[in-house]
CSV table of C-alpha atoms in Angstrom, one decimal:
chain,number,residue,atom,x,y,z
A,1,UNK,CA,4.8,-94.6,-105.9
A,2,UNK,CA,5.9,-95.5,-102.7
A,3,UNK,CA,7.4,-99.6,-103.0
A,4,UNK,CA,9.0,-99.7,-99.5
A,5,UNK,CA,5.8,-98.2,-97.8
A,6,UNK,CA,3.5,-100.5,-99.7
A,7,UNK,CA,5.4,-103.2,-100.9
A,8,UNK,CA,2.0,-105.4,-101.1
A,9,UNK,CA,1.3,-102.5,-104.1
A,10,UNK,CA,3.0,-105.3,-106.7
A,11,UNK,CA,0.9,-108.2,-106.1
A,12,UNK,CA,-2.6,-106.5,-106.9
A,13,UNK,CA,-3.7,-106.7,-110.3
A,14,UNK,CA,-6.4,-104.2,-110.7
A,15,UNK,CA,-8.4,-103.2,-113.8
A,16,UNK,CA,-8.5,-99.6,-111.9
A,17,UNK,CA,-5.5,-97.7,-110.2
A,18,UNK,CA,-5.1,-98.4,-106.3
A,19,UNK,CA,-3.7,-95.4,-105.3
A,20,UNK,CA,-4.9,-91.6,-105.5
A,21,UNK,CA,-3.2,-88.3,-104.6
A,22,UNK,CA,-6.1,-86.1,-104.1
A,23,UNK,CA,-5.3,-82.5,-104.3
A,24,UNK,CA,-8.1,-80.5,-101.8
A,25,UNK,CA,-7.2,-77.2,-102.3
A,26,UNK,CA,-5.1,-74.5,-103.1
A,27,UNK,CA,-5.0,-73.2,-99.3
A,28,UNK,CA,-1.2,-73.3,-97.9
A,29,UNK,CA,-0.3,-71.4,-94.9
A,30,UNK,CA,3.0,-71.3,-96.0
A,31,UNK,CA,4.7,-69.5,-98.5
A,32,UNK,CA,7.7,-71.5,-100.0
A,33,UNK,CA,10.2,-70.2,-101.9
A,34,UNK,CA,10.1,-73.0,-104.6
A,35,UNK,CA,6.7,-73.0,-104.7
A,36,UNK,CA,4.0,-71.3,-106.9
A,37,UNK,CA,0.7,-71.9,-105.1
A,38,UNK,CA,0.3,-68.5,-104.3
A,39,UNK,CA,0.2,-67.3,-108.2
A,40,UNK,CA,-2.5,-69.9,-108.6
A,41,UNK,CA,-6.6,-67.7,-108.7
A,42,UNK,CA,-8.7,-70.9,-108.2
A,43,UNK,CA,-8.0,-71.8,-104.7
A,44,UNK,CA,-11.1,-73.4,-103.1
A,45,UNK,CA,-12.4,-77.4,-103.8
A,46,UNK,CA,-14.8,-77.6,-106.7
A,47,UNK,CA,-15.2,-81.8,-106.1
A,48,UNK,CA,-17.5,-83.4,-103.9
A,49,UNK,CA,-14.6,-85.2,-102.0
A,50,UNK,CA,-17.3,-87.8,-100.2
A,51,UNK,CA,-18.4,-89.1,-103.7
A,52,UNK,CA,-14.9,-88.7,-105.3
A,53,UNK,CA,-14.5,-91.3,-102.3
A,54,UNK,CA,-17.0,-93.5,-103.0
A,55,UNK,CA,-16.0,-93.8,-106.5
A,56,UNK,CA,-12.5,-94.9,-105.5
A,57,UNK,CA,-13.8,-97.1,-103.3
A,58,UNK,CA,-15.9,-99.1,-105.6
A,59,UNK,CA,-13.3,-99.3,-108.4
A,60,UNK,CA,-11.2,-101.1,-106.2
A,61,UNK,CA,-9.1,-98.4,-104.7
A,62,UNK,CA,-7.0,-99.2,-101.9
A,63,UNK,CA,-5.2,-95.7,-100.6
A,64,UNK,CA,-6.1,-92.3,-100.8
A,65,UNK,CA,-3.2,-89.7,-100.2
A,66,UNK,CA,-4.5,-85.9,-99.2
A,67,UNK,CA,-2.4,-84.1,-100.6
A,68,UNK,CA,-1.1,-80.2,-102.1
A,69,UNK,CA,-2.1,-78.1,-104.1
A,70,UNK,CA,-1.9,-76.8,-100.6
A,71,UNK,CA,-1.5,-77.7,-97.0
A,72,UNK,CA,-4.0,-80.6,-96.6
A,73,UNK,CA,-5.0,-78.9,-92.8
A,74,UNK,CA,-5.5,-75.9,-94.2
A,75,UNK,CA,-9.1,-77.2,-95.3
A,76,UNK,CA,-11.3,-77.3,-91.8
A,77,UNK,CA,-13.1,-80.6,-93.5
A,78,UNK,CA,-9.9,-82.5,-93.9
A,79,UNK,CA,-11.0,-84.3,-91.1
A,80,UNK,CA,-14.8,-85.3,-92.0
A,81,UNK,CA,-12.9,-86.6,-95.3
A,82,UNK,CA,-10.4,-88.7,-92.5
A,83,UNK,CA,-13.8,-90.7,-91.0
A,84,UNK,CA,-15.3,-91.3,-94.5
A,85,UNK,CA,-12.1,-92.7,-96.1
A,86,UNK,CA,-11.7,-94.7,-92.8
A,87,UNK,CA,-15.5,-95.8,-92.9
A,88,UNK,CA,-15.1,-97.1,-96.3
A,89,UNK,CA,-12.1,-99.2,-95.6
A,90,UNK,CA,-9.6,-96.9,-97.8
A,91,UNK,CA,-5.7,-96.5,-96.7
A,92,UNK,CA,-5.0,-93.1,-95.5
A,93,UNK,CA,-1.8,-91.3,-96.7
A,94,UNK,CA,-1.2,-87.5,-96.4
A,95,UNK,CA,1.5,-84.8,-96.9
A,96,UNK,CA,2.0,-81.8,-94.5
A,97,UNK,CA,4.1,-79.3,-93.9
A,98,UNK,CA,4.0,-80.1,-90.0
A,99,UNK,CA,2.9,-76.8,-89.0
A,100,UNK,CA,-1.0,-78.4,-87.9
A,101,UNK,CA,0.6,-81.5,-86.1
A,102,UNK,CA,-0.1,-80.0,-82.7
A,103,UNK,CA,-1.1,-82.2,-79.7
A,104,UNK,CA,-4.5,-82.3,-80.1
A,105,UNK,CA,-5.0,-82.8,-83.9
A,106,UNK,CA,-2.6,-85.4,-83.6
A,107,UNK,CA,-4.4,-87.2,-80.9
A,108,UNK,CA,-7.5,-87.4,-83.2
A,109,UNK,CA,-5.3,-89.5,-85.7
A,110,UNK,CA,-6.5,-92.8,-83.8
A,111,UNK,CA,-10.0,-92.7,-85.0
A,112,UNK,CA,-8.4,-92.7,-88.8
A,113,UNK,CA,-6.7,-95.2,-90.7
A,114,UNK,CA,-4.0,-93.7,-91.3
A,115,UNK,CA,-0.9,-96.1,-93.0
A,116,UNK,CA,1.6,-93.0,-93.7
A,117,UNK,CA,2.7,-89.2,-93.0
A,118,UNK,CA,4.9,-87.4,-95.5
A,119,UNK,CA,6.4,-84.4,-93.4
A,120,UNK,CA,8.4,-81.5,-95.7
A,121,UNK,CA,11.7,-80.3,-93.7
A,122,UNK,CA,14.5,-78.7,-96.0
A,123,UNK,CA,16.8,-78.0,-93.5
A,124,UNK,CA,18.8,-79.4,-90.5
A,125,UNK,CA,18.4,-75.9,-89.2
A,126,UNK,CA,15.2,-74.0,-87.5
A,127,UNK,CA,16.0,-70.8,-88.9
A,128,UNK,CA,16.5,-71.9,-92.3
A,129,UNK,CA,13.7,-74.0,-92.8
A,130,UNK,CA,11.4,-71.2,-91.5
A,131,UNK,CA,12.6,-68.7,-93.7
A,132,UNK,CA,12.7,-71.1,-96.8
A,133,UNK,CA,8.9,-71.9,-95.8
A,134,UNK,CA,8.1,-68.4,-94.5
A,135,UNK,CA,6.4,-69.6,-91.3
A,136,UNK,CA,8.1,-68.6,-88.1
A,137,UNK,CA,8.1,-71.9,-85.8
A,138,UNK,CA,7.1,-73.9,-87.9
A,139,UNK,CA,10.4,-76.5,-88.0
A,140,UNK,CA,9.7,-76.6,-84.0
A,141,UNK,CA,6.1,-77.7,-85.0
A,142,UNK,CA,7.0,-80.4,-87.3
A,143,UNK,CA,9.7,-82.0,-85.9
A,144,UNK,CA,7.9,-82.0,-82.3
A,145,UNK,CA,5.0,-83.6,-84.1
A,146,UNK,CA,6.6,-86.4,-85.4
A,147,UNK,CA,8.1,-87.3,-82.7
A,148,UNK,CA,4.5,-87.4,-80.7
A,149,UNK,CA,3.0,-89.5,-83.6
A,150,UNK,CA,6.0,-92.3,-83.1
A,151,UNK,CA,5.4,-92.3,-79.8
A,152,UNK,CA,1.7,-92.3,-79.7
A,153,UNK,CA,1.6,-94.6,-83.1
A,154,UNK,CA,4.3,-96.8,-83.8
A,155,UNK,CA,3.0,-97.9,-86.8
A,156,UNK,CA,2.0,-94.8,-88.8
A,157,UNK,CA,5.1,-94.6,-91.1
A,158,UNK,CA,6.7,-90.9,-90.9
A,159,UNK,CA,8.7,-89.9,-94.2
A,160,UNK,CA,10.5,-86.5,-94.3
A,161,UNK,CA,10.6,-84.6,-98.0
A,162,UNK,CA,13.7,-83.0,-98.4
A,163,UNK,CA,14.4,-81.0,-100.8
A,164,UNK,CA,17.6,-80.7,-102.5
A,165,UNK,CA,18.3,-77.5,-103.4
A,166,UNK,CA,21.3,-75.0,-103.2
A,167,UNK,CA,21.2,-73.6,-99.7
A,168,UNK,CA,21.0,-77.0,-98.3
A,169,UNK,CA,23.0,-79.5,-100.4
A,170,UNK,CA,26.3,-79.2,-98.7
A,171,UNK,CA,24.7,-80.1,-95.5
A,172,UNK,CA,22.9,-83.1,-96.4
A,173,UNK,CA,25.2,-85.2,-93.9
A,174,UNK,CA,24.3,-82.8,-90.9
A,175,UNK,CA,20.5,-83.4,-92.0
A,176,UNK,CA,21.1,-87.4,-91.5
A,177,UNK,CA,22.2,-86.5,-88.3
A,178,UNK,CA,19.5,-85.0,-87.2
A,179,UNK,CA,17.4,-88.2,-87.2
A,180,UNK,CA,19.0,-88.9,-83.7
A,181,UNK,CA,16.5,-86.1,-82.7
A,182,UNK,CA,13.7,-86.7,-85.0
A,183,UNK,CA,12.2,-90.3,-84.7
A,184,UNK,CA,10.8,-90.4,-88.4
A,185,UNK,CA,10.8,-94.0,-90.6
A,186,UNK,CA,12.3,-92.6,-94.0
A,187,UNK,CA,14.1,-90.1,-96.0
A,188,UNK,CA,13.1,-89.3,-98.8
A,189,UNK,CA,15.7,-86.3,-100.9
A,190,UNK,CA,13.7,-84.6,-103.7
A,191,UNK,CA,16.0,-82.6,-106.1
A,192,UNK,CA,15.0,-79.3,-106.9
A,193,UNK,CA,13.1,-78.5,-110.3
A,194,UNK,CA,11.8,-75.2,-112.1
A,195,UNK,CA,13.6,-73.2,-109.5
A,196,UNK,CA,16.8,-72.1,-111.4
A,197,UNK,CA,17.5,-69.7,-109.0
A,198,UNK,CA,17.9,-72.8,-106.3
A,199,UNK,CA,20.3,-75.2,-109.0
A,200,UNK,CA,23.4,-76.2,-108.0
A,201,UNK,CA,26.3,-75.1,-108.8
A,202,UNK,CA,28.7,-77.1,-110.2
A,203,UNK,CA,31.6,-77.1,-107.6
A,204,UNK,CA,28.2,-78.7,-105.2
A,205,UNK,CA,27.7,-81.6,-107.8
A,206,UNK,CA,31.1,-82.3,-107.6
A,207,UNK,CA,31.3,-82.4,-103.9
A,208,UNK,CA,28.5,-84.4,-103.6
A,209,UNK,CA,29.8,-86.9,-106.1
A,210,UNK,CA,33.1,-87.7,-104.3
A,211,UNK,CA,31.2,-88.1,-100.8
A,212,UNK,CA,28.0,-90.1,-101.7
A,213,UNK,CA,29.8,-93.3,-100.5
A,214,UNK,CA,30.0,-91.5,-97.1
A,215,UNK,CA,26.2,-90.1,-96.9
A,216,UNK,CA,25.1,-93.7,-97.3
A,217,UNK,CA,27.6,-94.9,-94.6
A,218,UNK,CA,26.9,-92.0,-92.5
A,219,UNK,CA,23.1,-93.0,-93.0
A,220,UNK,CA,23.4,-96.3,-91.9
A,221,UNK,CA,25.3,-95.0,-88.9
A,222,UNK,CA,22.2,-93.1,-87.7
A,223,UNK,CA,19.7,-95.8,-89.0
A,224,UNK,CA,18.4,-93.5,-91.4
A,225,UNK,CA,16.7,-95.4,-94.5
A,226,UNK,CA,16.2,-94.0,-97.6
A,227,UNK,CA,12.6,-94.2,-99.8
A,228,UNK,CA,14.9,-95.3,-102.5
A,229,UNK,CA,18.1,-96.8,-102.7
A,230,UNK,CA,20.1,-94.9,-104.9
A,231,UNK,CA,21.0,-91.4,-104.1
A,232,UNK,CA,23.7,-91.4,-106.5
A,233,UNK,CA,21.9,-89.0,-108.6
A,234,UNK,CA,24.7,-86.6,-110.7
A,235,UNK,CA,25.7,-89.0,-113.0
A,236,UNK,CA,28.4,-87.5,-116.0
A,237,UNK,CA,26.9,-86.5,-119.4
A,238,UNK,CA,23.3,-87.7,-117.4
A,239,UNK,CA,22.1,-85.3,-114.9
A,240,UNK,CA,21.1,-82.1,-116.2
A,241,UNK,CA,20.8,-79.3,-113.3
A,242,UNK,CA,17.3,-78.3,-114.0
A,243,UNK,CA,16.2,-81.8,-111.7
A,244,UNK,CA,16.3,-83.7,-114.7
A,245,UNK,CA,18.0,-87.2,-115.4
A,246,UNK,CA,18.1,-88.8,-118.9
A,247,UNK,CA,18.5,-92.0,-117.1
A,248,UNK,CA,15.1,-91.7,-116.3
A,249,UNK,CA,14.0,-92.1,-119.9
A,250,UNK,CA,14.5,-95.3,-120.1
A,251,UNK,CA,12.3,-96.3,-117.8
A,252,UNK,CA,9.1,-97.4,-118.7
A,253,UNK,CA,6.2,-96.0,-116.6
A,254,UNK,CA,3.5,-97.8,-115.3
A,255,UNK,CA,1.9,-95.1,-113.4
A,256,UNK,CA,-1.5,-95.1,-115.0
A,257,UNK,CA,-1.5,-99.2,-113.9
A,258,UNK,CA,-1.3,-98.4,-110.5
A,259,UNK,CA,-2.3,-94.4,-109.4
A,260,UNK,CA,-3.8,-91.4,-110.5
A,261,UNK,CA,-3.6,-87.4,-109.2
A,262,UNK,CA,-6.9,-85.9,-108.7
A,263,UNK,CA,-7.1,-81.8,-108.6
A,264,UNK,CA,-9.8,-81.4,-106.6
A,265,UNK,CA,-9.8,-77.3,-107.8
A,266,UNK,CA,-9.9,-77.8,-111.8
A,267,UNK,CA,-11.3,-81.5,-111.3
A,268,UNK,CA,-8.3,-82.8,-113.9
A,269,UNK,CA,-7.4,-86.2,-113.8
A,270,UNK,CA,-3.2,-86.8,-114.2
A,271,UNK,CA,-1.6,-90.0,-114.0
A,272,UNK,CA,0.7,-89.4,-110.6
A,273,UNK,CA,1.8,-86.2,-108.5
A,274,UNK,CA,4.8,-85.6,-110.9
A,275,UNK,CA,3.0,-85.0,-113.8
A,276,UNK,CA,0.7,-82.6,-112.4
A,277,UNK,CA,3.4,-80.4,-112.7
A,278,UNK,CA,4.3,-80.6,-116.4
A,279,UNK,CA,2.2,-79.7,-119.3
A,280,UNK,CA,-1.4,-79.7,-118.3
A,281,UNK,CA,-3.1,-80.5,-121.8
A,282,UNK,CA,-1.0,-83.4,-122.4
A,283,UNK,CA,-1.0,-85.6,-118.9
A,284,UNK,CA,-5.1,-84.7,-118.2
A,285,UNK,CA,-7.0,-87.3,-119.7
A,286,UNK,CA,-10.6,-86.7,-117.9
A,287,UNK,CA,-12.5,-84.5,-115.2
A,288,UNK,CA,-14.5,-86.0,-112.4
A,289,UNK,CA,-16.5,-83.1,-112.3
A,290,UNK,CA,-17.8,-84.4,-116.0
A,291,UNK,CA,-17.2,-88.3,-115.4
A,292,UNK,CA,-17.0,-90.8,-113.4
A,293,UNK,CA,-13.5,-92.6,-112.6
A,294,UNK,CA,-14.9,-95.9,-114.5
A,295,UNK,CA,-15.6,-93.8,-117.9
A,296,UNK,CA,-12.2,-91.7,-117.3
A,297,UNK,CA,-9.8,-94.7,-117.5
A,298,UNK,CA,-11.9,-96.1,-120.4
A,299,UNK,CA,-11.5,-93.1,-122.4
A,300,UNK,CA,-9.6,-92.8,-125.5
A,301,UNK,CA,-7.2,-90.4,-123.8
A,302,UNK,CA,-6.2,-92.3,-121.1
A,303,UNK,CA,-5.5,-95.5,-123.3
A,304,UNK,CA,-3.8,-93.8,-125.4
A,305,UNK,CA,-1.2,-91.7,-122.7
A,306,UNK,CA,-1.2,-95.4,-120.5
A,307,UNK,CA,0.8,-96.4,-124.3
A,308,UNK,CA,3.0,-93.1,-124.7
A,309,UNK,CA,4.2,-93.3,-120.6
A,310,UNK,CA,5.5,-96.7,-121.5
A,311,UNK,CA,7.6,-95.2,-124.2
A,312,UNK,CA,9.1,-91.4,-124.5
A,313,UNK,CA,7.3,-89.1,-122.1
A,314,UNK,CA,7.5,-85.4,-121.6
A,315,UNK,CA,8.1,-85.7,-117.8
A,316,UNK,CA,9.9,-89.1,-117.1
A,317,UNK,CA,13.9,-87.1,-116.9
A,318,UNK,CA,12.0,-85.0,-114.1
A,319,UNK,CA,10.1,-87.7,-112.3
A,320,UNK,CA,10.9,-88.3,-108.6
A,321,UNK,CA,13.6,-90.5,-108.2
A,322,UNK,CA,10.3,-92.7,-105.4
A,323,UNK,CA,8.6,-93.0,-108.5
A,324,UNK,CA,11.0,-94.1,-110.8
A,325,UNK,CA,12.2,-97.0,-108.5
A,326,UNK,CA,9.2,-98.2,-108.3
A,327,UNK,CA,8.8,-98.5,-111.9
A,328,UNK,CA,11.8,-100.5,-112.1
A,329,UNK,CA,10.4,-102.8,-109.7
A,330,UNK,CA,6.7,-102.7,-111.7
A,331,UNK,CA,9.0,-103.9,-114.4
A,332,UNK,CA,11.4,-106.4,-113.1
A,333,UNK,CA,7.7,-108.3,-112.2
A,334,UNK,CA,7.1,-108.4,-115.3
């Protein structure tokens, strides 16, 4: 969850979550080296996105965020589901690779209502981030693309996903830099996970460790805000270099309070976009191809995992560090 996007988030008090990743597809035009989508058999939408959006609507739901799976613009209808969500009143978040964001699409974004763009861009380098993502180009794309969506529309909010992996650690300072070129709101860093062959090495933790007093003043130089305020992530006897952070734990997640991840491929229901990649029996608790949203969050399944998240979890060490802030601040209402 995303506090500093949509701080208004904490003063609704819903019986139903407000905010919905929904998965379209397993269609990417990329190929990323961290990424498994490609593995994946079932690759086309099984959901009828139009009433999936009708249900969310009339349970109260306030943003829908198109997300991967895939690349959201790798589905030709992304934009028919861009109309309806802006006919029904929802707020329109999405994720994207960049590679789409070409004049013309984005001069189509003013018919939508669209609050927030996450963009993924892993390096401060063209050639890198093409090769990590296998796309030639497609940095040039992205970065080109945000720029013309600031300029066109100011207040679209533009977060970058970076993640923190091996090859681009140790140049996390140049990567702040670059926002003197690239006009985008936030930073968001994601550290690695299930990628062992992208971990860290240990003499990179260290490093990192004895300068993150100068990323954040470097970061303020350039007016680059982070999506979270602590990026002081390897902390002794805590941090395990899988992406996990036993500080985490003891955190307790209200996720299922406040937004849900909807595969639109298998239908599953998960309780937020981390846990969609963790152990599949355990986080689904319903299928909107069987039910309806209203039945889903009633079910004995969902009650009883909306109890366990605010306890021990299987995923909480692993969660993203967006998510886990905002928790503290569900909490600290409280």
């Amino acid at each position: 969850m995303y506090q500093k996007l949509f701080p208004e988030m904490l003063k609704f008090d819903n019986k139903f979550p407000l905010y919905y990743w929904i998965s379209l597809s397993n269609k990417c035009n990329a190929n990323c080296k961290f990424c498994d989508i490609h593995e994946k058999e079932d690759i086309n939408t099984k959901v009828d996105v139009f009433k999936l959006l009708d249900n969310i609507k009339n349970i109260g739901g306030k943003y829908v965020q198109f997300t991967g799976g895939g690349e959201p613009f790798a589905n030709p209808e992304i934009f028919d589901y861009l109309e309806y969500a802006t006919k029904l009143g929802l707020n329109i978040v999405f994720i994207t690779n960049g590679f789409f964001l070409t004049e013309s699409i984005v001069k189509r974004f003013k018919n939508y209502n669209i609050r927030a763009i996450f963009v993924s861009i892993d390096s401060h380098l063209a050639k890198v981030h093409n090769e990590t993502r296998s796309v030639n180009k497609l940095f040039e794309r992205a970065t080109a693309g945000i720029n013309n969506i600031k300029h066109l529309y100011p207040n679209i909010k533009i977060i970058i996903n970076h993640v923190l992996n091996d090859s681009n650690i140790d140049d996390l300072d140049k990567f702040i830099a670059l926002k003197d070129e690239i006009k985008y709101d936030y930073l968001n860093p994601i550290i690695v996970k299930e990628c062992p062959e992208f971990y860290f090495t240990d003499d990179q933790i260290d490093d990192y460790k004895n300068k993150t007093n100068l990323l954040l003043e470097l970061a303020k130089n350039h007016n680059v805000e982070f999506l979270y305020d602590d990026i002081n992530y390897f902390v002794d006897s805590k941090y395990l270099n899988d992406g996990s952070d036993l500080r985490k734990n003891d955190v307790p997640c209200n996720a299922l309070n406040y937004a849900s991840f909807i595969d639109c491929v298998s239908g599953n229901v998960y309780p937020c976009d981390c846990s969609v990649h963790r152990d599949y029996d355990y986080y689904c608790f319903g299928n909107v191809l069987a039910d309806n949203l209203e039945k889903i969050y009633s079910n004995d399944k969902c009650k009883q995992l909306r109890k366990e998240l605010k306890c021990a979890s299987k995923c909480k060490s692993k969660c993203d560090y967006a998510n886990v802030h905002f928790n503290l601040l569900v909490n600290e209402k409280k």
